[in-house]
């Protein structure tokens, strides 16, 4: 005779599976941690979910599911990720042969401070040995940055931050404010009154930060670098 508790549990899992597949973004966002708490059965549903969506561009919902799996120690989950997502949930495209895997790994564990430093390092790699040595960018180097590489960094931040962080998010806010820098800086939490946010301790390195708070992308070097970044053709509508 089948245990009624087992039937109930299977029905619950099936209900969560259906909500994850067909629910709104808000519902999906709530379902993922519930599945994570259900152990192997919940992880199975998340693996199935990602496998079915593997041929589509990753969204931040995929990022949330991936993060749960990435932080699991279950051998079958590790094998699944190695088989289907060996580089991570976001394809790591680069025009200049840059390896973005370390950045994806940091974002997958939500280490936003280290990921921010890594992003600037990778942008310097794009610009060449001079930028790597000085550890910051001239605005002309940002203007000449490869579209594909900037899009990769941006996509990584978007997918692993519930859509809160990324250059395209910052650009959207900047445009909504009529490109007014004095309105923009406080909106994203980089300035309060006349005081610039002090690096690193006064920045917020988690998802409680204001939308567009990260990545920092060299803001201490003035407006020109940021203007070049937010005006880059990488963000033009396709």
XYZ file of N, CA and C in Angstrom:
714
model
N 0.843 -1.193 0.000
C 0.000 0.000 0.000
C 0.883 1.251 0.000
N 0.554 2.220 -0.855
C 1.369 3.435 -0.966
C 1.145 4.335 0.244
N 2.234 4.837 0.775
C 2.158 5.764 1.912
C 1.474 7.060 1.473
N 0.382 7.485 2.162
C -0.307 8.728 1.794
C 0.614 9.945 1.836
N 1.589 9.918 2.760
C 2.535 11.039 2.857
C 3.371 11.141 1.588
N 3.723 9.976 1.021
C 4.515 9.961 -0.214
C 3.706 10.553 -1.366
N 2.415 10.172 -1.433
C 1.544 10.722 -2.473
C 1.420 12.233 -2.343
N 1.247 12.681 -1.106
C 1.120 14.120 -0.843
C 2.384 14.863 -1.259
N 3.533 14.279 -0.910
C 4.819 14.893 -1.251
C 4.998 14.976 -2.768
N 4.628 13.889 -3.462
C 4.747 13.870 -4.930
C 3.842 14.919 -5.557
N 2.639 15.072 -4.995
C 1.704 16.084 -5.505
C 2.253 17.486 -5.287
N 2.874 17.692 -4.123
C 3.465 19.007 -3.825
C 4.577 19.336 -4.816
N 5.436 18.355 -5.049
C 6.541 18.539 -5.995
C 5.998 18.848 -7.387
N 4.979 18.095 -7.802
C 4.397 18.300 -9.126
C 3.763 19.692 -9.234
N 3.117 20.122 -8.165
C 2.507 21.453 -8.145
C 3.580 22.538 -8.268
N 4.678 22.354 -7.539
C 5.783 23.323 -7.617
C 6.407 23.318 -9.014
N 6.533 22.108 -9.601
C 7.095 21.992 -10.954
C 6.246 22.787 -11.954
N 4.929 22.607 -11.871
C 4.033 23.306 -12.797
C 4.111 24.821 -12.606
N 4.195 25.256 -11.354
C 4.288 26.700 -11.064
C 5.605 27.284 -11.575
N 6.666 26.483 -11.476
C 7.970 26.942 -11.963
C 7.951 27.095 -13.480
N 7.313 26.169 -14.165
C 7.278 26.196 -15.631
C 6.348 27.296 -16.148
N 5.171 27.399 -15.547
C 4.121 28.259 -16.119
C 3.852 29.537 -15.331
N 4.460 29.670 -14.162
C 4.149 30.812 -13.305
C 4.781 32.112 -13.787
N 4.329 33.219 -13.208
C 4.934 34.524 -13.484
C 6.338 34.572 -12.885
N 7.087 35.590 -13.245
C 8.443 35.744 -12.696
C 8.405 35.801 -11.173
N 7.411 36.513 -10.620
C 7.302 36.630 -9.166
C 7.067 35.258 -8.527
N 6.195 34.450 -9.167
C 5.919 33.098 -8.655
C 7.170 32.234 -8.757
N 7.834 32.282 -9.913
C 9.057 31.490 -10.102
C 10.108 31.842 -9.053
N 10.212 33.137 -8.768
C 11.193 33.617 -7.791
C 10.932 33.008 -6.408
N 9.665 32.823 -6.068
C 9.302 32.234 -4.772
C 9.453 30.718 -4.763
N 9.222 30.090 -5.924
C 9.251 28.626 -6.012
C 10.675 28.080 -5.883
N 11.655 28.772 -6.464
C 13.028 28.236 -6.513
C 13.584 27.945 -5.119
N 13.506 28.881 -4.145
C 14.005 28.530 -2.805
C 13.203 27.413 -2.135
N 11.900 27.322 -2.441
C 11.089 26.230 -1.876
C 11.600 24.885 -2.388
N 11.907 24.827 -3.683
C 12.453 23.588 -4.251
C 13.827 23.276 -3.655
N 14.614 24.324 -3.444
C 15.956 24.133 -2.868
C 15.868 23.485 -1.487
N 14.799 23.807 -0.744
C 14.629 23.261 0.610
C 14.140 21.821 0.621
N 13.738 21.295 -0.538
C 13.164 19.948 -0.591
C 14.204 18.859 -0.884
N 15.472 19.240 -0.886
C 16.518 18.242 -1.096
C 16.566 17.744 -2.528
N 16.892 16.462 -2.692
C 17.152 15.906 -4.031
C 15.972 16.030 -4.984
N 14.755 15.855 -4.456
C 13.577 15.941 -5.336
C 13.435 17.353 -5.907
N 13.662 18.341 -5.072
C 13.600 19.731 -5.529
C 14.708 20.048 -6.520
N 15.901 19.525 -6.244
C 17.036 19.742 -7.159
C 16.763 19.104 -8.516
N 16.104 17.928 -8.509
C 15.748 17.264 -9.772
C 14.857 18.165 -10.631
N 13.893 18.828 -9.984
C 12.981 19.717 -10.718
C 13.761 20.900 -11.304
N 14.691 21.451 -10.539
C 15.482 22.590 -11.028
C 16.379 22.179 -12.195
N 16.945 20.981 -12.121
C 17.780 20.487 -13.233
C 16.929 20.303 -14.493
N 15.747 19.712 -14.310
C 14.834 19.506 -15.440
C 14.441 20.856 -16.064
N 14.156 21.824 -15.212
C 13.765 23.174 -15.640
C 14.862 23.816 -16.498
N 16.094 23.759 -16.019
C 17.202 24.375 -16.767
C 17.500 23.618 -18.056
N 17.393 22.312 -18.008
C 17.672 21.517 -19.206
C 16.674 21.851 -20.321
N 15.420 22.047 -19.954
C 14.394 22.379 -20.940
C 14.612 23.758 -21.553
N 15.262 24.645 -20.813
C 15.458 26.028 -21.280
C 16.867 26.273 -21.827
N 17.617 25.215 -21.972
C 19.036 25.329 -22.320
C 19.281 25.959 -23.683
N 18.270 25.900 -24.576
C 18.469 26.447 -25.925
C 18.017 27.907 -26.018
N 17.630 28.508 -24.892
C 17.188 29.903 -24.880
C 18.202 30.754 -24.120
N 18.258 32.055 -24.422
C 19.165 32.929 -23.653
C 18.789 32.927 -22.174
N 19.789 32.844 -21.314
C 19.537 32.758 -19.872
C 18.925 34.051 -19.338
N 17.919 33.903 -18.490
C 17.320 35.031 -17.777
C 17.779 34.971 -16.325
N 17.385 35.966 -15.523
C 17.814 35.920 -14.128
C 17.090 34.829 -13.344
N 15.931 34.366 -13.843
C 15.270 33.218 -13.213
C 16.132 31.964 -13.406
N 16.674 31.796 -14.613
C 17.623 30.700 -14.844
C 18.827 30.846 -13.919
N 19.269 32.084 -13.741
C 20.403 32.357 -12.859
C 20.126 31.916 -11.427
N 18.909 32.194 -10.937
C 18.542 31.789 -9.568
C 18.565 30.268 -9.432
N 17.991 29.587 -10.422
C 17.970 28.113 -10.394
C 19.398 27.563 -10.466
N 20.189 28.147 -11.349
C 21.579 27.697 -11.507
C 22.366 27.877 -10.214
N 22.159 29.015 -9.538
C 22.902 29.292 -8.301
C 22.617 28.244 -7.231
N 21.343 27.821 -7.122
C 20.995 26.770 -6.157
C 21.769 25.493 -6.486
N 21.782 25.133 -7.760
C 22.468 23.913 -8.180
C 23.985 24.052 -8.009
N 24.520 25.203 -8.372
C 25.967 25.441 -8.303
C 26.477 25.304 -6.867
N 25.624 25.707 -5.920
C 26.037 25.676 -4.506
C 25.654 24.378 -3.804
N 25.165 23.397 -4.584
C 24.828 22.085 -4.022
C 26.048 21.167 -4.092
N 26.160 20.293 -3.103
C 27.267 19.323 -3.093
C 26.859 17.961 -3.644
N 25.607 17.840 -4.091
C 25.130 16.538 -4.571
C 25.897 16.107 -5.823
N 26.462 14.902 -5.833
C 27.264 14.441 -6.985
C 26.496 14.490 -8.305
N 25.188 14.106 -8.282
C 24.431 14.091 -9.536
C 24.217 15.509 -10.074
N 24.153 16.479 -9.160
C 24.008 17.879 -9.594
C 25.303 18.359 -10.229
N 26.420 18.024 -9.604
C 27.727 18.417 -10.158
C 27.918 17.817 -11.559
N 27.501 16.562 -11.693
C 27.616 15.888 -12.999
C 26.709 16.567 -14.032
N 25.499 16.923 -13.612
C 24.549 17.611 -14.497
C 25.140 18.937 -14.993
N 25.679 19.733 -14.082
C 26.224 21.042 -14.466
C 27.426 20.878 -15.391
N 28.249 19.871 -15.108
C 29.429 19.622 -15.947
C 29.005 19.219 -17.358
N 27.896 18.485 -17.456
C 27.412 18.003 -18.757
C 26.733 19.105 -19.561
N 25.843 19.852 -18.906
C 24.993 20.798 -19.639
C 25.468 22.256 -19.549
N 26.154 22.591 -18.482
C 26.592 23.988 -18.298
C 28.042 24.034 -17.823
N 28.964 23.466 -18.621
C 30.363 23.390 -18.163
C 30.988 24.751 -17.883
N 30.537 25.798 -18.606
C 31.078 27.146 -18.369
C 30.178 27.976 -17.467
N 28.982 27.472 -17.160
C 28.014 28.244 -16.391
C 26.745 28.476 -17.201
N 25.828 29.207 -16.621
C 24.515 29.417 -17.239
C 24.565 30.428 -18.387
N 25.544 31.335 -18.349
C 25.688 32.359 -19.396
C 26.830 31.968 -20.334
N 26.581 31.901 -21.648
C 27.671 31.615 -22.600
C 28.741 32.710 -22.521
N 29.991 32.290 -22.440
C 31.078 33.243 -22.184
C 31.764 33.637 -23.496
N 31.075 34.467 -24.272
C 31.608 34.888 -25.572
C 32.614 36.020 -25.403
N 33.662 35.966 -26.229
C 34.672 37.026 -26.201
C 35.276 37.194 -27.586
N 35.423 38.452 -28.000
C 36.073 38.746 -29.283
C 37.588 38.660 -29.177
N 38.083 38.769 -27.946
C 39.552 38.844 -27.809
C 40.115 37.730 -26.918
N 39.385 36.625 -26.837
C 39.916 35.443 -26.151
C 40.021 35.569 -24.644
N 39.199 36.415 -24.027
C 39.243 36.595 -22.571
C 38.391 35.515 -21.908
N 38.901 34.973 -20.807
C 38.205 33.928 -20.063
C 37.339 34.568 -18.972
N 36.020 34.484 -19.136
C 35.098 35.082 -18.158
C 34.578 34.068 -17.134
N 35.142 32.854 -17.155
C 34.689 31.831 -16.220
C 34.880 32.237 -14.752
N 36.026 32.843 -14.381
C 36.192 33.263 -12.974
C 35.124 34.269 -12.534
N 34.707 35.147 -13.440
C 33.666 36.126 -13.113
C 32.331 35.415 -12.884
N 32.005 34.454 -13.757
C 30.747 33.725 -13.581
C 30.728 32.965 -12.252
N 31.853 32.382 -11.882
C 31.924 31.620 -10.631
C 31.697 32.530 -9.416
N 32.291 33.713 -9.439
C 32.110 34.660 -8.325
C 30.660 35.120 -8.224
N 30.046 35.395 -9.381
C 28.655 35.851 -9.373
C 27.704 34.724 -8.962
N 28.038 33.498 -9.314
C 27.181 32.358 -8.961
C 27.100 32.149 -7.454
N 28.150 32.562 -6.732
C 28.116 32.465 -5.258
C 27.812 33.823 -4.625
N 27.396 34.789 -5.473
C 26.969 36.114 -5.009
C 28.080 36.880 -4.279
N 29.330 36.634 -4.676
C 30.438 37.425 -4.112
C 30.589 38.670 -4.984
N 29.707 39.634 -4.768
C 29.617 40.788 -5.664
C 30.842 41.708 -5.573
N 31.457 41.773 -4.408
C 32.631 42.649 -4.289
C 33.798 42.106 -5.110
N 34.059 40.814 -4.977
C 35.139 40.201 -5.768
C 34.780 40.217 -7.251
N 33.495 40.011 -7.568
C 33.051 40.032 -8.971
C 33.229 41.425 -9.570
N 33.025 42.446 -8.769
C 33.213 43.811 -9.239
C 34.678 44.065 -9.598
N 35.574 43.629 -8.717
C 37.017 43.783 -9.004
C 37.393 42.992 -10.255
N 36.829 41.785 -10.372
C 37.119 40.936 -11.527
C 36.613 41.577 -12.820
N 35.459 42.244 -12.753
C 34.900 42.899 -13.947
C 35.834 43.980 -14.459
N 36.347 44.795 -13.542
C 37.270 45.865 -13.946
C 38.555 45.252 -14.516
N 39.013 44.167 -13.883
C 40.216 43.483 -14.381
C 39.999 42.987 -15.815
N 38.826 42.394 -16.062
C 38.533 41.869 -17.405
C 38.390 43.008 -18.422
N 37.830 44.134 -18.011
C 37.719 45.282 -18.914
C 39.101 45.841 -19.255
N 40.010 45.793 -18.286
C 41.391 46.216 -18.559
C 42.074 45.242 -19.529
N 41.791 43.953 -19.378
C 42.335 42.963 -20.316
C 41.873 43.253 -21.741
N 40.599 43.663 -21.887
C 40.072 44.041 -23.209
C 40.898 45.161 -23.822
N 41.299 46.120 -22.972
C 41.970 47.335 -23.452
C 43.452 47.107 -23.758
N 44.036 46.050 -23.182
C 45.425 45.750 -23.498
C 46.363 45.896 -22.307
N 47.661 45.585 -22.523
C 48.643 45.523 -21.437
C 48.762 46.826 -20.628
N 48.659 47.973 -21.307
C 48.778 49.250 -20.595
C 47.707 49.406 -19.532
N 46.469 49.086 -19.893
C 45.350 49.186 -18.947
C 45.486 48.145 -17.838
N 45.942 46.950 -18.191
C 46.131 45.896 -17.181
C 47.127 46.366 -16.126
N 48.200 47.017 -16.601
C 49.241 47.470 -15.676
C 48.733 48.591 -14.767
N 47.995 49.548 -15.320
C 47.540 50.690 -14.493
C 46.280 50.385 -13.698
N 45.547 49.307 -14.116
C 44.349 48.816 -13.396
C 43.135 49.744 -13.510
N 43.142 50.633 -14.470
C 41.957 51.446 -14.757
C 41.970 51.832 -16.222
N 40.851 52.402 -16.687
C 40.641 52.616 -18.117
C 40.519 54.090 -18.474
N 41.069 54.454 -19.624
C 40.766 55.751 -20.227
C 39.412 55.652 -20.921
N 38.729 56.794 -21.044
C 37.405 56.741 -21.691
C 37.511 56.287 -23.143
N 38.635 56.590 -23.791
C 38.811 56.152 -25.188
C 38.915 54.632 -25.281
N 39.494 54.009 -24.250
C 39.593 52.543 -24.232
C 38.209 51.917 -24.048
N 37.366 52.573 -23.259
C 35.994 52.084 -23.080
C 35.237 52.201 -24.399
N 35.410 53.330 -25.092
C 34.746 53.529 -26.391
C 35.084 52.431 -27.378
N 36.333 51.940 -27.310
C 36.805 50.936 -28.266
C 36.642 49.500 -27.770
N 36.011 49.320 -26.628
C 35.825 47.969 -26.073
C 34.947 47.129 -27.000
N 35.275 45.861 -27.170
C 34.470 44.996 -28.063
C 33.036 44.850 -27.558
N 32.097 44.967 -28.467
C 30.671 44.855 -28.124
C 30.374 43.522 -27.443
N 30.855 42.427 -28.023
C 30.539 41.089 -27.507
C 31.010 40.929 -26.066
N 32.202 41.430 -25.773
C 32.752 41.266 -24.420
C 31.960 42.077 -23.392
N 31.621 43.308 -23.725
C 30.811 44.103 -22.798
C 29.452 43.454 -22.575
N 28.880 42.905 -23.637
C 27.579 42.233 -23.499
C 27.687 40.995 -22.611
N 28.800 40.284 -22.706
C 29.004 39.104 -21.854
C 29.071 39.501 -20.383
N 29.883 40.513 -20.065
C 29.990 40.967 -18.672
C 28.628 41.437 -18.169
N 27.937 42.202 -18.998
C 26.625 42.727 -18.614
C 25.621 41.592 -18.373
N 25.608 40.614 -19.265
C 24.676 39.491 -19.147
C 24.950 38.694 -17.875
N 26.219 38.508 -17.552
C 26.589 37.796 -16.320
C 26.020 38.514 -15.093
N 26.179 39.833 -15.053
C 25.666 40.598 -13.907
C 24.145 40.545 -13.839
N 23.497 40.714 -14.969
C 22.021 40.681 -14.997
C 21.482 39.339 -14.493
N 22.017 38.263 -15.052
C 21.496 36.923 -14.776
C 21.714 36.516 -13.316
N 22.825 36.967 -12.738
C 23.168 36.539 -11.379
C 22.756 37.549 -10.302
N 21.953 38.559 -10.678
C 21.574 39.578 -9.684
C 20.071 39.856 -9.671
N 19.288 38.903 -10.174
C 17.837 39.113 -10.274
C 17.503 40.336 -11.139
N 18.390 40.628 -12.100
C 18.163 41.747 -13.013
C 18.421 43.120 -12.404
N 19.037 43.168 -11.216
C 19.235 44.456 -10.524
C 20.508 45.175 -10.945
N 21.544 44.407 -11.304
C 22.862 44.995 -11.581
C 23.256 44.779 -13.040
N 24.105 45.666 -13.541
C 24.607 45.540 -14.910
C 24.687 46.901 -15.578
N 25.516 47.004 -16.612
C 25.681 48.269 -17.343
C 24.370 48.696 -18.001
N 23.639 47.716 -18.546
C 22.398 48.068 -19.242
C 21.355 48.592 -18.260
N 21.382 48.108 -17.026
C 20.473 48.610 -15.982
C 20.836 50.052 -15.651
N 22.141 50.296 -15.505
C 22.610 51.661 -15.218
C 22.243 52.608 -16.355
N 22.406 52.137 -17.581
C 22.072 52.969 -18.747
C 20.580 53.333 -18.759
N 19.744 52.342 -18.456
C 18.298 52.572 -18.439
C 17.936 53.666 -17.420
N 18.556 53.597 -16.246
C 18.298 54.598 -15.198
C 18.810 55.962 -15.655
N 20.011 55.981 -16.223
C 20.634 57.228 -16.693
C 19.762 57.903 -17.752
N 19.257 57.121 -18.700
C 18.389 57.674 -19.746
C 17.064 58.169 -19.160
N 16.539 57.420 -18.175
C 15.260 57.820 -17.574
C 15.374 59.144 -16.828
N 16.606 59.492 -16.433
C 16.857 60.752 -15.724
C 17.366 61.842 -16.669
N 17.183 61.623 -17.965
C 17.616 62.616 -18.947
C 19.121 62.812 -18.996
N 19.866 61.735 -18.680
C 21.344 61.753 -18.665
C 21.891 62.761 -17.656
N 21.128 63.033 -16.614
C 21.549 63.991 -15.581
C 22.373 63.261 -14.518
N 23.680 63.544 -14.504
C 24.590 62.835 -13.594
C 24.271 63.137 -12.131
N 23.907 64.351 -11.829
C 23.654 64.711 -10.427
C 22.434 63.983 -9.871
N 21.511 63.614 -10.742
C 20.372 62.791 -10.314
C 20.740 61.305 -10.312
N 21.620 60.949 -11.243
C 21.980 59.541 -11.439
C 22.773 58.967 -10.264
N 23.814 59.683 -9.810
C 24.699 59.148 -8.765
C 23.932 58.751 -7.498
N 23.079 59.632 -6.934
C 22.343 59.205 -5.740
C 21.323 58.094 -6.020
N 20.762 58.097 -7.232
C 19.749 57.095 -7.582
C 20.331 55.683 -7.477
N 21.587 55.514 -7.884
C 22.198 54.181 -7.832
C 23.061 53.979 -6.573
N 23.027 54.961 -5.675
C 23.714 54.799 -4.388
C 25.204 55.069 -4.410
N 25.664 55.860 -5.391
C 27.088 56.188 -5.454
C 27.402 57.536 -4.801
N 26.356 58.272 -4.445
C 26.556 59.577 -3.822
C 25.377 59.864 -2.903
N 25.648 60.527 -1.773
C 24.580 60.942 -0.867
C 24.817 62.405 -0.518
N 23.909 63.265 -0.962
C 24.150 64.704 -0.798
C 25.377 65.100 -1.587
N 26.344 65.740 -0.909
C 27.595 66.119 -1.580
C 28.691 65.081 -1.407
N 28.378 63.982 -0.749
C 29.411 63.005 -0.400
C 29.358 61.776 -1.304
N 30.498 61.493 -1.928
C 30.616 60.276 -2.716
C 30.669 59.071 -1.783
N 30.058 57.978 -2.200
C 30.099 56.731 -1.432
C 31.542 56.233 -1.381
N 32.003 55.918 -0.170
C 33.409 55.539 -0.005
C 33.611 54.055 -0.312
N 34.636 53.793 -1.136
C 34.959 52.422 -1.522
C 35.949 51.829 -0.512
N 35.788 50.568 -0.104
C 34.709 49.654 -0.475
C 33.571 49.587 0.561
N 33.850 50.052 1.790
C 32.955 49.691 2.895
C 31.581 50.344 2.848
N 31.466 51.473 2.155
C 30.159 52.144 2.127
C 29.274 51.671 0.976
N 29.841 50.866 0.085
C 29.015 50.275 -0.973
C 28.274 49.047 -0.423
N 27.196 48.690 -1.063
C 26.379 47.552 -0.631
C 26.651 46.383 -1.562
N 27.208 45.326 -0.998
C 27.669 44.204 -1.828
C 26.692 43.033 -1.806
N 25.414 43.334 -1.825
C 24.407 42.273 -1.896
C 23.157 42.821 -2.589
N 22.127 41.989 -2.685
C 20.937 42.346 -3.473
C 20.025 43.363 -2.783
N 20.391 43.786 -1.575
C 19.612 44.861 -0.933
C 20.019 46.234 -1.464
N 21.062 46.267 -2.303
C 21.549 47.533 -2.872
C 20.511 48.135 -3.818
N 20.602 49.456 -4.059
C 19.699 50.062 -5.054
C 19.930 49.448 -6.438
N 18.898 49.459 -7.245
C 19.008 48.976 -8.619
C 20.110 49.765 -9.332
N 20.976 49.063 -10.065
C 22.047 49.725 -10.802
C 23.282 50.052 -9.970
N 23.314 49.628 -8.712
C 24.426 49.952 -7.800
C 25.750 49.358 -8.286
N 25.676 48.207 -8.932
C 26.874 47.510 -9.389
C 26.715 47.133 -10.866
N 27.823 46.899 -11.574
C 29.218 47.018 -11.142
C 29.675 48.479 -11.102
N 30.779 48.708 -10.379
C 31.234 50.088 -10.190
C 31.902 50.661 -11.432
N 32.568 49.826 -12.184
C 33.112 50.229 -13.489
C 33.808 51.579 -13.474
N 34.717 51.743 -12.488
C 35.642 52.879 -12.578
C 35.003 54.235 -12.315
N 33.960 54.301 -11.512
C 33.253 55.579 -11.362
C 34.127 56.653 -10.717
N 35.176 56.235 -9.996
C 36.031 57.222 -9.326
C 36.880 58.013 -10.319
N 36.882 57.597 -11.583
C 37.681 58.287 -12.609
C 36.879 59.393 -13.304
N 35.698 59.698 -12.784
C 34.940 60.813 -13.352
C 33.877 60.382 -14.339
N 33.228 61.385 -14.919
C 32.047 61.154 -15.741
C 32.394 60.578 -17.115
N 33.540 60.923 -17.659
C 33.797 60.572 -19.068
C 33.848 59.070 -19.306
N 34.464 58.340 -18.379
C 34.517 56.881 -18.521
C 33.105 56.304 -18.479
N 32.319 56.780 -17.514
C 30.959 56.271 -17.361
C 30.095 56.650 -18.566
N 30.260 57.858 -19.059
C 29.496 58.307 -20.235
C 29.840 57.449 -21.452
N 31.120 57.135 -21.613
C 31.543 56.277 -22.729
C 30.944 54.885 -22.602
N 30.901 54.391 -21.380
C 30.361 53.050 -21.150
C 28.858 53.001 -21.420
N 28.131 53.982 -20.886
C 26.669 53.950 -21.020
C 26.203 54.357 -22.421
N 27.105 54.964 -23.193
C 26.761 55.337 -24.575
C 27.289 54.322 -25.594
N 27.896 53.256 -25.114
C 28.536 52.273 -25.990
C 27.498 51.585 -26.898
N 27.885 51.289 -28.154
C 26.954 50.607 -29.066
C 26.517 49.214 -28.609
N 27.174 48.670 -27.599
C 26.775 47.344 -27.070
C 25.331 47.343 -26.579
N 24.824 48.528 -26.211
C 23.475 48.582 -25.639
C 22.415 49.027 -26.649
N 22.825 49.245 -27.894
C 21.853 49.628 -28.907
C 20.853 48.497 -29.107
N 19.590 48.858 -29.284
C 18.550 47.837 -29.497
C 18.813 47.105 -30.800
N 18.677 45.781 -30.759
C 18.910 44.992 -31.982
C 17.686 45.128 -32.893
